[in-house]
Amino acid sequence: MKLHEYISKQIFARYGVPVPQGKVAATPKEAGKIAKKLGGRVVIKSQVLVGGRGKAGGVKLAKNAKEAETLAKSILGMEIKGLPVRKVLVDPAIDIASEIYLGITNDRAARQPVIIASAAGGIDIEEVARTTPEKIIRAHVNPLLGLQDYNIRDLSIGIELERKHWPAFHEICKGLWEAYRDNDATLAEINPLVISGAGELIALDGKMIIDDNALYRHEQLAELRDLDAEAPTETEARKYGLTYIKLDGEIGCMVNGAGLAMATMDIIKLFGGQPANFLDIGGGADAEKVAAALRIILQDKNVKAVLFNIFGGITRGDEVARGILEAMNQVKPKVPMVIRLVGTNAEEGRALLAEAKMITAETLAEAAKKAVAAAKS
Amino acid sequence: MKLHEYISKQIFARYGVPVPQGKVAATPKEAGKIAKKLGGRVVIKSQVLVGGRGKAGGVKLAKNAKEAETLAKSILGMEIKGLPVRKVLVDPAIDIASEIYLGITNDRAARQPVIIASAAGGIDIEEVARTTPEKIIRAHVNPLLGLQDYNIRDLSIGIELERKHWPAFHEICKGLWEAYRDNDATLAEINPLVISGAGELIALDGKMIIDDNALYRHEQLAELRDLDAEAPTETEARKYGLTYIKLDGEIGCMVNGAGLAMATMDIIKLFGGQPANFLDIGGGADAEKVAAALRIILQDKNVKAVLFNIFGGITRGDEVARGILEAMNQVKPKVPMVIRLVGTNAEEGRALLAEAKMITAETLAEAAKKAVAAAKS
Amino acid sequence: MGILAGKNTRVVVQGITGREGLFHSERMLEYGTQVVGGVRPGKGGEWVLDGKVPVFDSVKVAVDATGADCSMIIVPQSAAPDAMLEAADAGIRLVVCLTEGIPIQDMMRIRAYLDFKGVQLIGPNCPGLLTPGETKIGFIPGDNAIPGNIGVVSRSGTLTYEVLYALKLVGLGASTCVGIGGDPVKGLNFIDVLQMFEEDPLTDKVVMIGEIGGTDEERAAEFINQNMTKPVVSFIAGRSAPPGKRMGHAGAIVEGGEGSAADKIEALKQAGVQVADHPEQIPEFIGK
Amino acid sequence: MGILAGKNTRVVVQGITGREGLFHSERMLEYGTQVVGGVRPGKGGEWVLDGKVPVFDSVKVAVDATGADCSMIIVPQSAAPDAMLEAADAGIRLVVCLTEGIPIQDMMRIRAYLDFKGVQLIGPNCPGLLTPGETKIGFIPGDNAIPGNIGVVSRSGTLTYEVLYALKLVGLGASTCVGIGGDPVKGLNFIDVLQMFEEDPLTDKVVMIGEIGGTDEERAAEFINQNMTKPVVSFIAGRSAPPGKRMGHAGAIVEGGEGSAADKIEALKQAGVQVADHPEQIPEFIGK
C-alpha cells in the first residue's frame, strides 16, 4: 500500500529525518494561508499516488501566498493519470546545492533489506540503474542484525559524500531505517535528499510503500489507504478477502489460486479473447465469498462472458458450487457462464451445479475456447 | 550494578508487568501517609541491596497506617548486613494463592539469554536448583531473534501453569524481557511472581542488575547507583577508572591487569600474607591514575605494606614509574613499598624509580615474599 | 521416498484444531500420511479426528512424544512466524508452512534463522508437497497425481494441481511435487529443488511452473544450463498480467523493470528448457 | 605460522589513529607484524607512523586495497560492536578485538553473527596473540617471549606476559600465545584453542591460564581428559578472591555457587592437568 508524500514525510520526521516545514491543504484558501505563514517562495505539490507529477504539471513554484492560492486552485482541479488531486502539499522552497537518492527496499534474491544511495538523486533511480549502474551504491542489511553504522559508512564512502555531511547523513539513514522497520515498509525512499545552499540535508520528497501482509499490525496505517488509487470494485473485493484486479477485456474470470488465475487469463488471450479481470477467490472460499466475487465481476459492463475455473484443493468444489448457485440467484446474470470444476469435492460440486444452466468444460483449454466463443456470440 | 526493589518494580511496571501499587518512603511519617492512602494492611520493606531482608527483620506486615508508621520507624533505623536502611517500600498486602519464580539472565556457557521459571517461587532459586533441579524450567533465547512466544509457552508448559493464567503470564514474560533487553540487564527477576487469591498475577518482589559495561548508554540508570552498597574507596576508585575491591588483609596491592592482580593476591596468601585489596590500574594507566590508586590503597588503615606489580604491555613502565613518584610526593607514605616492574618501557621506569627509596624485586615470588616480610616488620 | 518426504515421514500439524487444519489433516490421513500429532497451545491432551491424532501444547512436546521429523503449519497469519521458529528449535528437519500473508520482513528474519539452524522450509503461502503413493503434506489433492518419474516444482497452488491432473490424464506420474509458494522471500527455491531432482534416482524429468515477479526463474535457467542433465519443461504464468500490479501472490508483480513473463520465458528457452504455452500442453512436451 | 597467525598474516588495525592504536601498531611493526593498513572512518587517505601505514575509511576499502585477512580492533567501547561486525562483513577471517567494556548483550549478538559468518574472533577485552619470532597482533610485549614448542592460552593479559617471561627466563619458548580475554561471552574459548594446539605440529606442550568465573576451565578439563594427548600445565588466578565480587574482568566473578578457583583446580587435576600454585612455578612443571 502506497503512502502519500506528505504522510511519508510526516513518518520520516518522527524518526528524526529533517523535512521541509510544510503542510497539506485540501482547498486553495488553506494553501494560501499555509504559504503566508511559511513566508517567501513555496512549492505546491499535488498529492496523488502516481509518478511523474512534475511533468504532468502537478508541482509548481509560487512566489508568494497569493500566487500559491491561485496555483493550488489549478492543481486541486487536476486529474493526473486518471487520479483526482484532492490535496496539495505546500512546502517552503529550498535552495538546492545538490541532490542525493536514498532508499531502503527488500532485495528478494538476497533475502535481505538493501539500503541504496546515489549521488545522482532527484531523477528516476531505475533510469540511473540502467544507464549508469556504477552510480548506485548498495549496502545489504542482515535481517537479524538490522542496520549497522558501517552499512551507512559504506554508503557515504560509495557516493563520495563530503565528510562534513557524514554525521547528518548518518542520522538520516538511521531514521529512514527505523521508519522502514517499524512500519513494515517494502520501500522507504527519499528522492531527492537535498543538500541545501546552507549545507543542510533535507528530505525534499518522500515515498513509502507498506507491506500489505503487515497491515494487520499497523491499523493506523491501514486507515490511510487512498481509495482513489484503485478501482472501487477492487476496494469492494478486498472487503470480502478477494483479490480482484480490473483489466480491459471482455471475459470475466473467477479462479481459485493466483497462479491458476494468471494461467486462465493467459489462455483466454492465447485463444483469441481478452481477460476482463484477475480474480482469485483464495483458499477455502465459501458461498458468500463466491457470490460477492460474481457481483464484482459483473459490475464491469465490458464483461460479455464469465469463466469459472475452480481446481479444488484447500477450496472445496461443493462450497464453490453452492456459492455459484447462490450468486446466480442473487445476481441473475445475463451473460453466458462457462464453468470448469476439478479436484477436492469436485463431483459433489458438479452434482449441485447440474440444476444451473451453465456451459461446462472438462479441460482448461476447452473452457477457455468456450468462453471466448460465448463472448463473441 | 544492582537496582533497588522499588526501582526494579517501577521499571517492570513501565513494561506492563503488574506490580503492587505501593510507594517508597524515606521517613516513618511518609510511610504512614502512603499506608493510609493505600488503606488496609500493608507490607513495609527495607530497600537495601542485600539478600535475606526478611530474615533480618527488614520486612514487616502492618495492620494499619499507624502500625505502618511505627514499623517503618524501626526498619528505617536498622542496618542489614552492614548496610543502613534509608528507604522503605510500602506496598499493599496481597492475598497469595501461589508463588512462581521468573527471571532472565545470561547463560555464559550457552552465550544466550535464558529465561527461567519455577513453580517453587518465593524462596532462594539457587537452593531450588540444588535440591530439586527438575523444578527449574529454562528456555534459551536466541540473541539475534529475541524472546519468542514459544519460549514463553515452553515455560508455561514446563511449570504446569494453569491454562487460565497463560495469557497474563505471557504478557509478564514479554514485559520482563523488554525490561531486560532495553536496560542491558544481566538479571531481571521477579521472585515471587504471585497468583493472588483473586487469580491475578502480580510481581511482588523485583530485582535487576545492570551490566556495568553498558552503563555508558544508560545515563539515567547510572545515576541510581546506591553508594551505600560499596566502600567509599571503591566509589572513589571508579571515578579514576580504577577497579578497587577492599579486602581484610594487610598488604596493599597495585597491579596492572585483573588476572595478574588476582595472581598477586593469591601469591601473597601463598607466602603467608593477606591481601588488603584487589586493585587493577587498567591498561594505559598514566601518572594521575597511579597516584590516585596509591592514595586509595593507603586510606585503608590496615595496610602495613604496599606491593606494586607492574608488567608492561599496554601499560608502559615509565608512565607507571612517574605516577608512583608523583604519588609518593603527594601522599608521603609511611609504610614500606615493594616494587616489581617488567615489560614495555620497564627499563625507563626502573631508571626513573632509582631515586625513590623502594624495595625492589625481580620475580613475583620474590616481590610477594619481600612484601609479606615488610608487613610483618 | 521422494526428494523430501516419504511414507516414513512423521508429520506433526501445527494448528490442527482449526477448521482447515482438521479438514486437511483428515485428507492427509486418508492418503496415508503419518500424521502423528497436532499442536495447539492450550489444548494439549485432547485428541482429534475420531481419537486418531493426539494434540500437544508445543512442538517440542509433540516431537518428544511422537518422534516427528516434519511439521506442517496451518495457523493464522499472525501466529505463523512464531510457529516456524518453534518448529525449527524443536528439532524438526522439514517445515512446510501453508499459511499465507506473512510480512516479508518477518520472512527475511525467519529464513536467516532457519538457514542458521540447517532446517529446510517449504513455503510459506504454499500448497505443500506430495510424494504420490506415499505421503502428502499440505493441500495438494492426492487423487490428482499418480506415482511416476516426473519431478514437479511450482510457485503456484492450484496451477500445480492442474499440471498434475493433466499429467495423470495421459498416464504420467510424479516422483515428488513441491509447491514452493508464492511469496517473495521463502524457504526452498527453484534451484534447491532442481538440485534435489537432479540427484534423485527416482526422477527422470522435471516440470517447473513459474510466474511473474522476481528473478528466480532466470536464476533457475542459469542453474539448469550449467548443472542439469535431466530434461526440464516449464510453464510461466502471467504473460497477460499488467506491470505494477500484484497478481494475488505477494511475490507476483512486475516492477522496477524486473519479473516479466517474457524475460523468464526467454531465459528458460536460452537454457534449453521447453516452455509450454498453457498448462495442459505440458504432458505433450514432457512425453516426448 | 602459529595456530592462528604467522609472518604472512596481513593485519589491518581498526582505530589506528588513536593514541593507543598508534603506539601498539608501531610496536607491532617493530616486531615484524605486517600492519598493512589502518581504518578510521573519515580519515581515509591519510598515512600514519612516518608514512608507513595507509589509513582507510572502512575495513572493506582496506581489504580491497591491501588484501588484509586479519583485523585488530582498538577502538572506543561504544564503537567496538560495529567494528567487529564490519570486519566480519568485509571478509576478514580473524578478528582480534582488544577493546574492553563491551556490554554482554552486544557480545551475545555479535558472537552469534560471527559464528554464522564463520569468522574467528579473539577477545574482546584481550591482549591479542603472539607467534614469537613471526607476528604479534595486540598488546603482548614481544620481547617477553622466544619461539618454542609451548602453546599458551590465557584469559588474562599481564598474567600471560608474566608466564611467557618466566618461561623465557629458563630458555623455554612459545609456539603461539593466545589471550582469549576476560569477558564472559567472547570469541575463541579454551576448548577451541586447546583443539588447535592438539592439532598443531609445532606445539608439544600447553599452558592454560584460567581464572575465577564461569565454567570454561571445567569444560576445558573435560576436553583435555577426552581429547588431548599433549601435556597441559595450568594456573588458575583468584583463589583468594571473595565470592560475589567482580574481580576487574567482567567475567571474573564467583556467583550462584559457580566459578570458584577451587572447583576449577579440582576439575583440572581430575583431568590429569598439573596446576601450579603461582605463575612462576609453571616453567618448572612444564620443563619436566
PDB file of N, CA and C in Angstrom, chain A residues 106 108 111-113 126 143 180-181 185 211 213 216-217 245 247 256-260 265-267 270 278 311-314 316 319 340 342 363-365, chain C residues 19-20 23-24 77-78 101-106 108-109 111 139 141 144 155-156 158 161-162 165 214 237-240 242 246-249 251 256 278 280:
ATOM      1  N   ASN A 106      13.437  -4.214  -0.186  1.00  0.00           N
ATOM      2  CA  ASN A 106      13.777  -5.611   0.085  1.00  0.00           C
ATOM      3  C   ASN A 106      14.407  -6.217  -1.155  1.00  0.00           C
ATOM      4  N   ARG A 108      14.768  -9.289  -2.913  1.00  0.00           N
ATOM      5  CA  ARG A 108      14.168 -10.629  -2.895  1.00  0.00           C
ATOM      6  C   ARG A 108      15.211 -11.716  -3.051  1.00  0.00           C
ATOM      7  N   ARG A 111      17.368 -11.946  -0.119  1.00  0.00           N
ATOM      8  CA  ARG A 111      16.551 -12.161   1.091  1.00  0.00           C
ATOM      9  C   ARG A 111      16.993 -11.230   2.225  1.00  0.00           C
ATOM     10  N   GLN A 112      17.324 -10.010   1.866  1.00  0.00           N
ATOM     11  CA  GLN A 112      17.792  -9.036   2.851  1.00  0.00           C
ATOM     12  C   GLN A 112      17.278  -7.649   2.470  1.00  0.00           C
ATOM     13  N   PRO A 113      17.073  -6.808   3.470  1.00  0.00           N
ATOM     14  CA  PRO A 113      16.846  -5.405   3.124  1.00  0.00           C
ATOM     15  C   PRO A 113      18.111  -4.839   2.485  1.00  0.00           C
ATOM     16  N   GLU A 126      15.549   4.140 -11.286  1.00  0.00           N
ATOM     17  CA  GLU A 126      15.639   2.980 -12.185  1.00  0.00           C
ATOM     18  C   GLU A 126      16.359   3.351 -13.479  1.00  0.00           C
ATOM     19  N   PRO A 143      19.063  -9.184   8.135  1.00  0.00           N
ATOM     20  CA  PRO A 143      17.756  -9.007   8.784  1.00  0.00           C
ATOM     21  C   PRO A 143      17.765  -9.335  10.267  1.00  0.00           C
ATOM     22  N   TYR A 180      11.369   2.402   8.065  1.00  0.00           N
ATOM     23  CA  TYR A 180      11.161   1.202   7.234  1.00  0.00           C
ATOM     24  C   TYR A 180      10.819   0.007   8.112  1.00  0.00           C
ATOM     25  N   ARG A 181      11.603  -0.210   9.154  1.00  0.00           N
ATOM     26  CA  ARG A 181      11.454  -1.387  10.002  1.00  0.00           C
ATOM     27  C   ARG A 181      10.164  -1.346  10.828  1.00  0.00           C
ATOM     28  N   ALA A 185       7.669  -1.455   6.005  1.00  0.00           N
ATOM     29  CA  ALA A 185       7.683  -0.929   4.636  1.00  0.00           C
ATOM     30  C   ALA A 185       8.335  -1.924   3.688  1.00  0.00           C
ATOM     31  N   ASP A 211       3.973  -3.024   3.382  1.00  0.00           N
ATOM     32  CA  ASP A 211       3.693  -4.420   3.053  1.00  0.00           C
ATOM     33  C   ASP A 211       2.223  -4.724   3.377  1.00  0.00           C
ATOM     34  N   ASN A 213       0.760  -7.409   3.577  1.00  0.00           N
ATOM     35  CA  ASN A 213       0.662  -8.533   4.505  1.00  0.00           C
ATOM     36  C   ASN A 213       0.858  -8.118   5.959  1.00  0.00           C
ATOM     37  N   TYR A 216      -2.162  -5.816   9.058  1.00  0.00           N
ATOM     38  CA  TYR A 216      -2.960  -6.263  10.196  1.00  0.00           C
ATOM     39  C   TYR A 216      -2.369  -5.790  11.523  1.00  0.00           C
ATOM     40  N   ARG A 217      -1.083  -5.483  11.530  1.00  0.00           N
ATOM     41  CA  ARG A 217      -0.495  -4.998  12.783  1.00  0.00           C
ATOM     42  C   ARG A 217      -0.154  -3.510  12.726  1.00  0.00           C
ATOM     43  N   ILE A 245      -8.375  -7.576  -9.743  1.00  0.00           N
ATOM     44  CA  ILE A 245      -7.701  -6.503 -10.475  1.00  0.00           C
ATOM     45  C   ILE A 245      -8.427  -6.326 -11.802  1.00  0.00           C
ATOM     46  N   LEU A 247      -9.138  -5.346 -15.525  1.00  0.00           N
ATOM     47  CA  LEU A 247      -8.382  -5.215 -16.772  1.00  0.00           C
ATOM     48  C   LEU A 247      -9.350  -4.736 -17.859  1.00  0.00           C
ATOM     49  N   ASN A 256      -9.719 -19.961  -8.486  1.00  0.00           N
ATOM     50  CA  ASN A 256      -9.139 -20.093  -7.152  1.00  0.00           C
ATOM     51  C   ASN A 256      -7.647 -20.325  -7.294  1.00  0.00           C
ATOM     52  N   GLY A 257      -6.894 -19.469  -6.653  1.00  0.00           N
ATOM     53  CA  GLY A 257      -5.436 -19.551  -6.738  1.00  0.00           C
ATOM     54  C   GLY A 257      -4.907 -18.504  -7.689  1.00  0.00           C
ATOM     55  N   ALA A 258      -3.849 -17.805  -7.262  1.00  0.00           N
ATOM     56  CA  ALA A 258      -3.317 -16.706  -8.055  1.00  0.00           C
ATOM     57  C   ALA A 258      -2.633 -17.216  -9.325  1.00  0.00           C
ATOM     58  N   GLY A 259      -1.867 -18.283  -9.202  1.00  0.00           N
ATOM     59  CA  GLY A 259      -1.154 -18.813 -10.367  1.00  0.00           C
ATOM     60  C   GLY A 259      -2.123 -19.306 -11.421  1.00  0.00           C
ATOM     61  N   LEU A 260      -3.161 -20.042 -10.993  1.00  0.00           N
ATOM     62  CA  LEU A 260      -4.141 -20.562 -11.934  1.00  0.00           C
ATOM     63  C   LEU A 260      -4.943 -19.413 -12.554  1.00  0.00           C
ATOM     64  N   MET A 265      -6.128 -16.294 -17.408  1.00  0.00           N
ATOM     65  CA  MET A 265      -6.052 -15.074 -18.218  1.00  0.00           C
ATOM     66  C   MET A 265      -5.200 -15.313 -19.455  1.00  0.00           C
ATOM     67  N   ASP A 266      -4.062 -15.940 -19.236  1.00  0.00           N
ATOM     68  CA  ASP A 266      -3.126 -16.167 -20.343  1.00  0.00           C
ATOM     69  C   ASP A 266      -3.758 -17.021 -21.433  1.00  0.00           C
ATOM     70  N   ILE A 267      -4.482 -18.062 -21.016  1.00  0.00           N
ATOM     71  CA  ILE A 267      -5.010 -18.986 -22.017  1.00  0.00           C
ATOM     72  C   ILE A 267      -6.192 -18.352 -22.769  1.00  0.00           C
ATOM     73  N   LEU A 270      -4.492 -16.484 -25.283  1.00  0.00           N
ATOM     74  CA  LEU A 270      -3.909 -17.412 -26.260  1.00  0.00           C
ATOM     75  C   LEU A 270      -4.947 -17.845 -27.289  1.00  0.00           C
ATOM     76  N   PHE A 278      -8.437 -10.022 -13.225  1.00  0.00           N
ATOM     77  CA  PHE A 278      -7.802 -11.071 -12.436  1.00  0.00           C
ATOM     78  C   PHE A 278      -8.674 -11.193 -11.201  1.00  0.00           C
ATOM     79  N   PHE A 311     -10.188 -25.334  -9.236  1.00  0.00           N
ATOM     80  CA  PHE A 311      -9.479 -26.590  -9.029  1.00  0.00           C
ATOM     81  C   PHE A 311      -9.383 -26.828  -7.522  1.00  0.00           C
ATOM     82  N   GLY A 312     -10.153 -27.777  -7.047  1.00  0.00           N
ATOM     83  CA  GLY A 312     -10.265 -27.934  -5.602  1.00  0.00           C
ATOM     84  C   GLY A 312      -9.012 -28.460  -4.930  1.00  0.00           C
ATOM     85  N   GLY A 313      -8.625 -27.763  -3.896  1.00  0.00           N
ATOM     86  CA  GLY A 313      -7.517 -28.223  -3.044  1.00  0.00           C
ATOM     87  C   GLY A 313      -7.950 -27.808  -1.665  1.00  0.00           C
ATOM     88  N   ILE A 314      -7.458 -26.665  -1.211  1.00  0.00           N
ATOM     89  CA  ILE A 314      -7.997 -26.109   0.021  1.00  0.00           C
ATOM     90  C   ILE A 314      -9.439 -25.641  -0.214  1.00  0.00           C
ATOM     91  N   ARG A 316     -13.036 -26.176  -1.631  1.00  0.00           N
ATOM     92  CA  ARG A 316     -13.766 -27.397  -1.937  1.00  0.00           C
ATOM     93  C   ARG A 316     -14.825 -27.137  -2.998  1.00  0.00           C
ATOM     94  N   GLU A 319     -18.496 -26.328  -1.993  1.00  0.00           N
ATOM     95  CA  GLU A 319     -18.717 -24.982  -1.466  1.00  0.00           C
ATOM     96  C   GLU A 319     -18.791 -23.965  -2.585  1.00  0.00           C
ATOM     97  N   ARG A 340     -15.681 -24.759 -15.180  1.00  0.00           N
ATOM     98  CA  ARG A 340     -14.836 -25.946 -15.109  1.00  0.00           C
ATOM     99  C   ARG A 340     -14.514 -26.161 -13.633  1.00  0.00           C
ATOM    100  N   VAL A 342     -12.791 -29.013 -10.949  1.00  0.00           N
ATOM    101  CA  VAL A 342     -11.993 -30.238 -10.787  1.00  0.00           C
ATOM    102  C   VAL A 342     -11.437 -30.274  -9.363  1.00  0.00           C
ATOM    103  N   THR A 363     -11.569 -29.548 -19.689  1.00  0.00           N
ATOM    104  CA  THR A 363     -10.189 -29.057 -19.587  1.00  0.00           C
ATOM    105  C   THR A 363     -10.181 -27.539 -19.583  1.00  0.00           C
ATOM    106  N   LEU A 364      -9.042 -26.993 -19.182  1.00  0.00           N
ATOM    107  CA  LEU A 364      -8.884 -25.544 -19.162  1.00  0.00           C
ATOM    108  C   LEU A 364      -8.949 -24.983 -20.582  1.00  0.00           C
ATOM    109  N   ALA A 365      -8.298 -25.685 -21.503  1.00  0.00           N
ATOM    110  CA  ALA A 365      -8.292 -25.216 -22.894  1.00  0.00           C
ATOM    111  C   ALA A 365      -9.710 -25.176 -23.440  1.00  0.00           C
TER     112      ALA A 365
ATOM    113  N   ARG C  19     -10.403 -25.192  11.640  1.00  0.00           N
ATOM    114  CA  ARG C  19     -11.281 -25.822  10.659  1.00  0.00           C
ATOM    115  C   ARG C  19     -10.466 -26.392   9.493  1.00  0.00           C
ATOM    116  N   GLU C  20      -9.589 -25.572   8.911  1.00  0.00           N
ATOM    117  CA  GLU C  20      -8.780 -26.027   7.795  1.00  0.00           C
ATOM    118  C   GLU C  20      -7.762 -27.069   8.244  1.00  0.00           C
ATOM    119  N   PHE C  23      -9.622 -30.365   8.475  1.00  0.00           N
ATOM    120  CA  PHE C  23     -10.020 -30.857   7.158  1.00  0.00           C
ATOM    121  C   PHE C  23      -8.829 -31.479   6.423  1.00  0.00           C
ATOM    122  N   HIS C  24      -7.736 -30.728   6.380  1.00  0.00           N
ATOM    123  CA  HIS C  24      -6.606 -31.221   5.597  1.00  0.00           C
ATOM    124  C   HIS C  24      -5.838 -32.345   6.305  1.00  0.00           C
ATOM    125  N   GLN C  77      -2.256 -16.170  10.191  1.00  0.00           N
ATOM    126  CA  GLN C  77      -1.163 -15.296   9.747  1.00  0.00           C
ATOM    127  C   GLN C  77      -0.269 -14.786  10.879  1.00  0.00           C
ATOM    128  N   SER C  78      -0.896 -14.269  11.925  1.00  0.00           N
ATOM    129  CA  SER C  78      -0.096 -13.604  12.967  1.00  0.00           C
ATOM    130  C   SER C  78       0.672 -14.623  13.822  1.00  0.00           C
ATOM    131  N   GLY C 101       0.174 -14.749   3.841  1.00  0.00           N
ATOM    132  CA  GLY C 101       0.057 -13.393   4.384  1.00  0.00           C
ATOM    133  C   GLY C 101       1.089 -13.039   5.428  1.00  0.00           C
ATOM    134  N   ILE C 102       2.246 -13.676   5.411  1.00  0.00           N
ATOM    135  CA  ILE C 102       3.279 -13.352   6.402  1.00  0.00           C
ATOM    136  C   ILE C 102       4.113 -12.174   5.894  1.00  0.00           C
ATOM    137  N   PRO C 103       4.277 -11.145   6.717  1.00  0.00           N
ATOM    138  CA  PRO C 103       5.050  -9.974   6.284  1.00  0.00           C
ATOM    139  C   PRO C 103       6.455 -10.355   5.816  1.00  0.00           C
ATOM    140  N   ILE C 104       6.917  -9.671   4.806  1.00  0.00           N
ATOM    141  CA  ILE C 104       8.205 -10.024   4.196  1.00  0.00           C
ATOM    142  C   ILE C 104       9.371  -9.784   5.156  1.00  0.00           C
ATOM    143  N   GLN C 105       9.285  -8.749   5.990  1.00  0.00           N
ATOM    144  CA  GLN C 105      10.399  -8.526   6.926  1.00  0.00           C
ATOM    145  C   GLN C 105      10.489  -9.682   7.928  1.00  0.00           C
ATOM    146  N   ASP C 106       9.358 -10.220   8.333  1.00  0.00           N
ATOM    147  CA  ASP C 106       9.380 -11.407   9.193  1.00  0.00           C
ATOM    148  C   ASP C 106      10.063 -12.566   8.466  1.00  0.00           C
ATOM    149  N   MET C 108      12.240 -12.568   6.089  1.00  0.00           N
ATOM    150  CA  MET C 108      13.691 -12.422   5.927  1.00  0.00           C
ATOM    151  C   MET C 108      14.410 -12.881   7.199  1.00  0.00           C
ATOM    152  N   ARG C 109      13.846 -12.486   8.347  1.00  0.00           N
ATOM    153  CA  ARG C 109      14.454 -12.909   9.620  1.00  0.00           C
ATOM    154  C   ARG C 109      14.321 -14.414   9.825  1.00  0.00           C
ATOM    155  N   ARG C 111      13.877 -16.836   7.606  1.00  0.00           N
ATOM    156  CA  ARG C 111      14.699 -17.610   6.685  1.00  0.00           C
ATOM    157  C   ARG C 111      16.168 -17.588   7.129  1.00  0.00           C
ATOM    158  N   PHE C 139      -1.926 -29.186   0.910  1.00  0.00           N
ATOM    159  CA  PHE C 139      -3.239 -29.125   0.266  1.00  0.00           C
ATOM    160  C   PHE C 139      -3.370 -29.980  -0.988  1.00  0.00           C
ATOM    161  N   PRO C 141      -4.341 -32.112  -3.725  1.00  0.00           N
ATOM    162  CA  PRO C 141      -5.272 -33.231  -3.719  1.00  0.00           C
ATOM    163  C   PRO C 141      -4.575 -34.490  -4.235  1.00  0.00           C
ATOM    164  N   ASN C 144      -5.151 -36.381  -7.671  1.00  0.00           N
ATOM    165  CA  ASN C 144      -4.819 -35.746  -8.947  1.00  0.00           C
ATOM    166  C   ASN C 144      -3.492 -36.217  -9.506  1.00  0.00           C
ATOM    167  N   ARG C 155       5.634 -22.480  -8.109  1.00  0.00           N
ATOM    168  CA  ARG C 155       5.364 -21.357  -7.207  1.00  0.00           C
ATOM    169  C   ARG C 155       3.875 -21.236  -6.919  1.00  0.00           C
ATOM    170  N   SER C 156       3.088 -22.006  -7.629  1.00  0.00           N
ATOM    171  CA  SER C 156       1.641 -21.844  -7.537  1.00  0.00           C
ATOM    172  C   SER C 156       0.994 -23.027  -6.837  1.00  0.00           C
ATOM    173  N   THR C 158      -3.011 -24.111  -7.083  1.00  0.00           N
ATOM    174  CA  THR C 158      -3.972 -24.782  -7.955  1.00  0.00           C
ATOM    175  C   THR C 158      -3.404 -25.042  -9.347  1.00  0.00           C
ATOM    176  N   TYR C 161      -1.938 -28.336  -9.273  1.00  0.00           N
ATOM    177  CA  TYR C 161      -2.896 -29.452  -9.334  1.00  0.00           C
ATOM    178  C   TYR C 161      -3.290 -29.676 -10.790  1.00  0.00           C
ATOM    179  N   GLU C 162      -3.481 -28.544 -11.467  1.00  0.00           N
ATOM    180  CA  GLU C 162      -3.838 -28.548 -12.889  1.00  0.00           C
ATOM    181  C   GLU C 162      -2.832 -29.385 -13.678  1.00  0.00           C
ATOM    182  N   TYR C 165      -2.821 -33.098 -12.705  1.00  0.00           N
ATOM    183  CA  TYR C 165      -4.029 -33.702 -13.252  1.00  0.00           C
ATOM    184  C   TYR C 165      -3.862 -33.967 -14.752  1.00  0.00           C
ATOM    185  N   GLY C 214      10.079 -11.103  -9.501  1.00  0.00           N
ATOM    186  CA  GLY C 214      11.402 -11.567  -9.079  1.00  0.00           C
ATOM    187  C   GLY C 214      12.213 -12.143 -10.224  1.00  0.00           C
ATOM    188  N   ALA C 237       3.329 -18.476 -15.664  1.00  0.00           N
ATOM    189  CA  ALA C 237       2.025 -17.812 -15.629  1.00  0.00           C
ATOM    190  C   ALA C 237       2.190 -16.305 -15.543  1.00  0.00           C
ATOM    191  N   GLY C 238       1.291 -15.587 -16.208  1.00  0.00           N
ATOM    192  CA  GLY C 238       1.256 -14.135 -16.062  1.00  0.00           C
ATOM    193  C   GLY C 238       1.691 -13.359 -17.293  1.00  0.00           C
ATOM    194  N   ARG C 239       1.654 -14.018 -18.474  1.00  0.00           N
ATOM    195  CA  ARG C 239       2.040 -13.289 -19.687  1.00  0.00           C
ATOM    196  C   ARG C 239       1.103 -12.130 -19.957  1.00  0.00           C
ATOM    197  N   SER C 240      -0.141 -12.253 -19.503  1.00  0.00           N
ATOM    198  CA  SER C 240      -1.132 -11.197 -19.764  1.00  0.00           C
ATOM    199  C   SER C 240      -1.299 -10.250 -18.574  1.00  0.00           C
ATOM    200  N   PRO C 242      -0.661  -7.097 -16.183  1.00  0.00           N
ATOM    201  CA  PRO C 242      -0.129  -5.746 -16.356  1.00  0.00           C
ATOM    202  C   PRO C 242       1.000  -5.474 -15.346  1.00  0.00           C
ATOM    203  N   ARG C 246       0.078  -6.357  -8.234  1.00  0.00           N
ATOM    204  CA  ARG C 246       0.391  -7.583  -7.525  1.00  0.00           C
ATOM    205  C   ARG C 246      -0.706  -8.607  -7.849  1.00  0.00           C
ATOM    206  N   MET C 247      -0.352  -9.653  -8.561  1.00  0.00           N
ATOM    207  CA  MET C 247      -1.352 -10.613  -9.028  1.00  0.00           C
ATOM    208  C   MET C 247      -1.595 -11.689  -7.959  1.00  0.00           C
ATOM    209  N   GLY C 248      -2.280 -11.293  -6.907  1.00  0.00           N
ATOM    210  CA  GLY C 248      -2.649 -12.255  -5.870  1.00  0.00           C
ATOM    211  C   GLY C 248      -1.488 -12.653  -4.983  1.00  0.00           C
ATOM    212  N   HIS C 249      -0.577 -13.431  -5.471  1.00  0.00           N
ATOM    213  CA  HIS C 249       0.599 -13.799  -4.691  1.00  0.00           C
ATOM    214  C   HIS C 249       1.421 -12.555  -4.354  1.00  0.00           C
ATOM    215  N   GLY C 251       4.419 -12.276  -4.183  1.00  0.00           N
ATOM    216  CA  GLY C 251       5.631 -12.174  -4.994  1.00  0.00           C
ATOM    217  C   GLY C 251       5.381 -11.963  -6.472  1.00  0.00           C
ATOM    218  N   GLY C 256       9.970  -2.356 -11.310  1.00  0.00           N
ATOM    219  CA  GLY C 256      11.360  -1.953 -11.495  1.00  0.00           C
ATOM    220  C   GLY C 256      11.987  -2.623 -12.715  1.00  0.00           C
ATOM    221  N   HIS C 278       0.425 -23.248 -22.519  1.00  0.00           N
ATOM    222  CA  HIS C 278      -0.581 -23.334 -21.466  1.00  0.00           C
ATOM    223  C   HIS C 278      -0.359 -24.638 -20.718  1.00  0.00           C
ATOM    224  N   GLU C 280      -1.921 -27.336 -19.978  1.00  0.00           N
ATOM    225  CA  GLU C 280      -2.281 -28.659 -20.499  1.00  0.00           C
ATOM    226  C   GLU C 280      -1.382 -29.120 -21.634  1.00  0.00           C
TER     227      GLU C 280
END
